[in-house]
Amino acid sequence: MKITGALLIILSSAMSGIYLIKIARERICVCEELLVFCDMLKNDISTRRTELDTLISSIADNPCLSHISFINSDFIRSKNEVTSVLMRRDNQRITEFLSSLGSYDLSAQLNEIEFFSSFIRSRKAEYEYILKTKSRLYFTLCFSFGCIVSLVVI
């Protein structure tokens, strides 16, 4: 019975390490989709100049952007705080960017989109670095913690 409990402790702690790695990967996916969103937004604003609500609705319906499903025209009008898997300061920056959409002239809006894209690129690079350097550490620490706790229990 104790061995089964110890194995369950080790398994659950290893799974928590895998969960931390999964969150790091999801952060990278959100950044990639935000970059695609910015590119689509910039291309449409500079060429077709579609009305903002229509543009956001058409981009939000894109199935390739499933990780950023929080972006829709209702969300932008209500000016709610973004809650995603990204860090809090990144969510605040996304909220600021989304609330600024449509409030500038064409050239300033394109500059704002480009600035936001560069911000997201830098954050994506940081998340990739964290995943590359710390993913094995997350798993190893959680697994080791589970082994230590199971040894104490036995």
mmCIF file of C-alpha atoms in Angstrom:
data_model
loop_
_atom_site.group_PDB
_atom_site.id
_atom_site.type_symbol
_atom_site.label_atom_id
_atom_site.label_comp_id
_atom_site.label_asym_id
_atom_site.label_seq_id
_atom_site.Cartn_x
_atom_site.Cartn_y
_atom_site.Cartn_z
ATOM 1 C CA MET A 1 0.000 0.000 0.000
ATOM 2 C CA LYS A 2 2.817 2.374 0.869
ATOM 3 C CA ILE A 3 4.581 1.577 -2.400
ATOM 4 C CA THR A 4 1.445 2.364 -4.368
ATOM 5 C CA GLY A 5 1.103 5.657 -2.529
ATOM 6 C CA ALA A 6 4.760 6.480 -3.151
ATOM 7 C CA LEU A 7 4.381 5.729 -6.859
ATOM 8 C CA LEU A 8 1.298 7.937 -7.030
ATOM 9 C CA ILE A 9 3.187 10.777 -5.334
ATOM 10 C CA ILE A 10 6.073 10.452 -7.791
ATOM 11 C CA LEU A 11 3.686 10.262 -10.740
ATOM 12 C CA SER A 12 1.681 13.296 -9.649
ATOM 13 C CA SER A 13 4.779 15.390 -9.039
ATOM 14 C CA ALA A 14 6.220 14.388 -12.431
ATOM 15 C CA MET A 15 2.914 15.380 -14.040
ATOM 16 C CA SER A 16 3.116 18.794 -12.380
ATOM 17 C CA GLY A 17 6.515 19.256 -14.040
ATOM 18 C CA ILE A 18 4.995 18.292 -17.386
ATOM 19 C CA TYR A 19 2.189 20.783 -16.737
ATOM 20 C CA LEU A 20 4.724 23.587 -16.204
ATOM 21 C CA ILE A 21 6.376 22.686 -19.510
ATOM 22 C CA LYS A 22 2.962 22.696 -21.216
ATOM 23 C CA ILE A 23 2.271 26.219 -19.941
ATOM 24 C CA ALA A 24 5.613 27.408 -21.330
ATOM 25 C CA ARG A 25 4.732 25.926 -24.731
ATOM 26 C CA GLU A 26 1.275 27.527 -24.671
ATOM 27 C CA ARG A 27 2.870 30.912 -24.010
ATOM 28 C CA ILE A 28 4.943 30.519 -27.161
ATOM 29 C CA CYS A 29 1.823 29.526 -29.145
ATOM 30 C CA VAL A 30 -0.052 32.598 -27.898
ATOM 31 C CA CYS A 31 2.849 34.835 -28.937
ATOM 32 C CA GLU A 32 2.972 33.249 -32.391
ATOM 33 C CA GLU A 33 -0.758 33.753 -32.857
ATOM 34 C CA LEU A 34 -0.538 37.349 -31.663
ATOM 35 C CA LEU A 35 2.132 37.957 -34.310
ATOM 36 C CA VAL A 36 -0.147 36.462 -36.973
ATOM 37 C CA PHE A 37 -2.982 38.639 -35.652
ATOM 38 C CA CYS A 38 -0.793 41.748 -35.920
ATOM 39 C CA ASP A 39 0.266 40.867 -39.453
ATOM 40 C CA MET A 40 -3.334 40.330 -40.530
ATOM 41 C CA LEU A 41 -4.357 43.561 -38.843
ATOM 42 C CA LYS A 42 -1.518 45.555 -40.395
ATOM 43 C CA ASN A 43 -2.141 44.168 -43.878
ATOM 44 C CA ASP A 44 -5.844 44.899 -43.780
ATOM 45 C CA ILE A 45 -5.500 48.365 -42.281
ATOM 46 C CA SER A 46 -2.858 49.411 -44.796
ATOM 47 C CA THR A 47 -4.640 48.051 -47.879
ATOM 48 C CA ARG A 48 -8.410 47.730 -47.422
ATOM 49 C CA ARG A 49 -9.039 49.995 -44.421
ATOM 50 C CA THR A 50 -11.904 47.838 -43.205
ATOM 51 C CA GLU A 51 -14.014 49.044 -40.285
ATOM 52 C CA LEU A 52 -12.486 47.883 -37.000
ATOM 53 C CA ASP A 53 -15.437 45.797 -35.738
ATOM 54 C CA THR A 54 -15.726 43.940 -39.040
ATOM 55 C CA LEU A 55 -11.982 43.430 -39.216
ATOM 56 C CA ILE A 56 -11.671 42.089 -35.671
ATOM 57 C CA SER A 57 -14.656 39.780 -36.180
ATOM 58 C CA SER A 58 -13.217 38.340 -39.383
ATOM 59 C CA ILE A 59 -9.786 37.819 -37.811
ATOM 60 C CA ALA A 60 -11.265 36.341 -34.628
ATOM 61 C CA ASP A 61 -13.193 33.770 -36.677
ATOM 62 C CA ASN A 62 -9.935 32.450 -38.121
ATOM 63 C CA PRO A 63 -9.464 28.850 -36.874
ATOM 64 C CA CYS A 64 -5.672 29.277 -36.872
ATOM 65 C CA LEU A 65 -5.947 31.692 -33.938
ATOM 66 C CA SER A 66 -7.471 29.381 -31.344
ATOM 67 C CA HIS A 67 -5.126 30.373 -28.491
ATOM 68 C CA ILE A 68 -6.164 34.026 -28.707
ATOM 69 C CA SER A 69 -9.901 33.416 -28.832
ATOM 70 C CA PHE A 70 -10.317 36.151 -26.192
ATOM 71 C CA ILE A 71 -9.846 38.757 -28.936
ATOM 72 C CA ASN A 72 -13.200 39.716 -30.433
ATOM 73 C CA SER A 73 -15.034 42.946 -31.124
ATOM 74 C CA ASP A 74 -17.148 42.682 -27.948
ATOM 75 C CA PHE A 75 -14.018 42.283 -25.848
ATOM 76 C CA ILE A 76 -12.359 45.307 -27.436
ATOM 77 C CA ARG A 77 -15.418 47.511 -26.928
ATOM 78 C CA SER A 78 -15.790 46.497 -23.275
ATOM 79 C CA LYS A 79 -12.085 47.208 -22.585
ATOM 80 C CA ASN A 80 -11.739 44.252 -20.197
ATOM 81 C CA GLU A 81 -8.396 43.056 -18.901
ATOM 82 C CA VAL A 82 -6.827 40.247 -20.924
ATOM 83 C CA THR A 83 -6.381 37.006 -19.023
ATOM 84 C CA SER A 84 -4.223 34.542 -20.913
ATOM 85 C CA VAL A 85 -1.401 32.149 -20.043
ATOM 86 C CA LEU A 86 1.111 34.946 -20.558
ATOM 87 C CA MET A 87 2.621 36.836 -17.644
ATOM 88 C CA ARG A 88 0.636 39.663 -16.083
ATOM 89 C CA ARG A 89 2.716 42.486 -17.591
ATOM 90 C CA ASP A 90 2.291 40.933 -21.043
ATOM 91 C CA ASN A 91 -1.462 40.716 -20.530
ATOM 92 C CA GLN A 92 -1.503 44.380 -19.509
ATOM 93 C CA ARG A 93 0.416 45.340 -22.654
ATOM 94 C CA ILE A 94 -2.021 43.338 -24.808
ATOM 95 C CA THR A 95 -4.930 45.095 -23.094
ATOM 96 C CA GLU A 96 -3.359 48.498 -23.787
ATOM 97 C CA PHE A 97 -2.797 47.581 -27.421
ATOM 98 C CA LEU A 98 -6.322 46.273 -27.970
ATOM 99 C CA SER A 99 -7.887 49.316 -26.316
ATOM 100 C CA SER A 100 -5.813 51.608 -28.551
ATOM 101 C CA LEU A 101 -7.098 50.036 -31.760
ATOM 102 C CA GLY A 102 -9.049 52.534 -33.827
ATOM 103 C CA SER A 103 -8.020 55.560 -31.776
ATOM 104 C CA TYR A 104 -5.114 56.690 -33.998
ATOM 105 C CA ASP A 105 -4.789 57.857 -37.566
ATOM 106 C CA LEU A 106 -3.553 55.385 -40.185
ATOM 107 C CA SER A 107 0.202 55.920 -39.903
ATOM 108 C CA ALA A 108 0.173 56.082 -36.104
ATOM 109 C CA GLN A 109 -1.954 52.927 -35.959
ATOM 110 C CA LEU A 110 0.485 51.072 -38.218
ATOM 111 C CA ASN A 111 3.388 52.253 -36.033
ATOM 112 C CA GLU A 112 1.547 51.062 -32.920
ATOM 113 C CA ILE A 113 0.966 47.639 -34.503
ATOM 114 C CA GLU A 114 4.635 47.405 -35.495
ATOM 115 C CA PHE A 115 5.759 48.392 -31.985
ATOM 116 C CA PHE A 116 3.434 45.805 -30.448
ATOM 117 C CA SER A 117 4.721 43.156 -32.884
ATOM 118 C CA SER A 118 8.303 43.846 -31.862
ATOM 119 C CA PHE A 119 7.279 43.626 -28.204
ATOM 120 C CA ILE A 120 5.622 40.251 -28.791
ATOM 121 C CA ARG A 121 8.645 38.999 -30.771
ATOM 122 C CA SER A 122 10.921 39.845 -27.850
ATOM 123 C CA ARG A 123 8.583 38.165 -25.368
ATOM 124 C CA LYS A 124 8.363 35.081 -27.598
ATOM 125 C CA ALA A 125 12.153 34.889 -27.721
ATOM 126 C CA GLU A 126 12.258 35.113 -23.935
ATOM 127 C CA TYR A 127 9.621 32.379 -23.544
ATOM 128 C CA GLU A 128 11.528 30.156 -25.982
ATOM 129 C CA TYR A 129 14.707 30.698 -23.983
ATOM 130 C CA ILE A 130 12.899 29.825 -20.758
ATOM 131 C CA LEU A 131 11.464 26.682 -22.320
ATOM 132 C CA LYS A 132 14.821 25.652 -23.729
ATOM 133 C CA THR A 133 16.786 26.220 -20.544
ATOM 134 C CA LYS A 134 14.287 25.392 -17.827
ATOM 135 C CA SER A 135 11.995 22.673 -19.169
ATOM 136 C CA ARG A 136 14.294 19.847 -18.106
ATOM 137 C CA LEU A 137 14.812 21.613 -14.780
ATOM 138 C CA TYR A 138 11.043 21.812 -14.132
ATOM 139 C CA PHE A 139 10.579 18.118 -14.770
ATOM 140 C CA THR A 140 13.671 17.068 -12.801
ATOM 141 C CA LEU A 141 12.813 19.191 -9.766
ATOM 142 C CA CYS A 142 9.208 18.037 -9.638
ATOM 143 C CA PHE A 143 10.194 14.394 -10.092
ATOM 144 C CA SER A 144 12.914 14.703 -7.423
ATOM 145 C CA PHE A 145 10.489 16.373 -5.042
ATOM 146 C CA GLY A 146 8.082 13.465 -5.545
ATOM 147 C CA CYS A 147 10.856 10.949 -4.855
ATOM 148 C CA ILE A 148 11.887 12.740 -1.667
ATOM 149 C CA VAL A 149 8.325 12.968 -0.389
ATOM 150 C CA SER A 150 7.702 9.297 -1.185
ATOM 151 C CA LEU A 151 10.886 8.310 0.672
ATOM 152 C CA VAL A 152 9.722 10.271 3.693
ATOM 153 C CA VAL A 153 6.331 8.558 3.537
ATOM 154 C CA ILE A 154 7.873 5.080 3.334
#
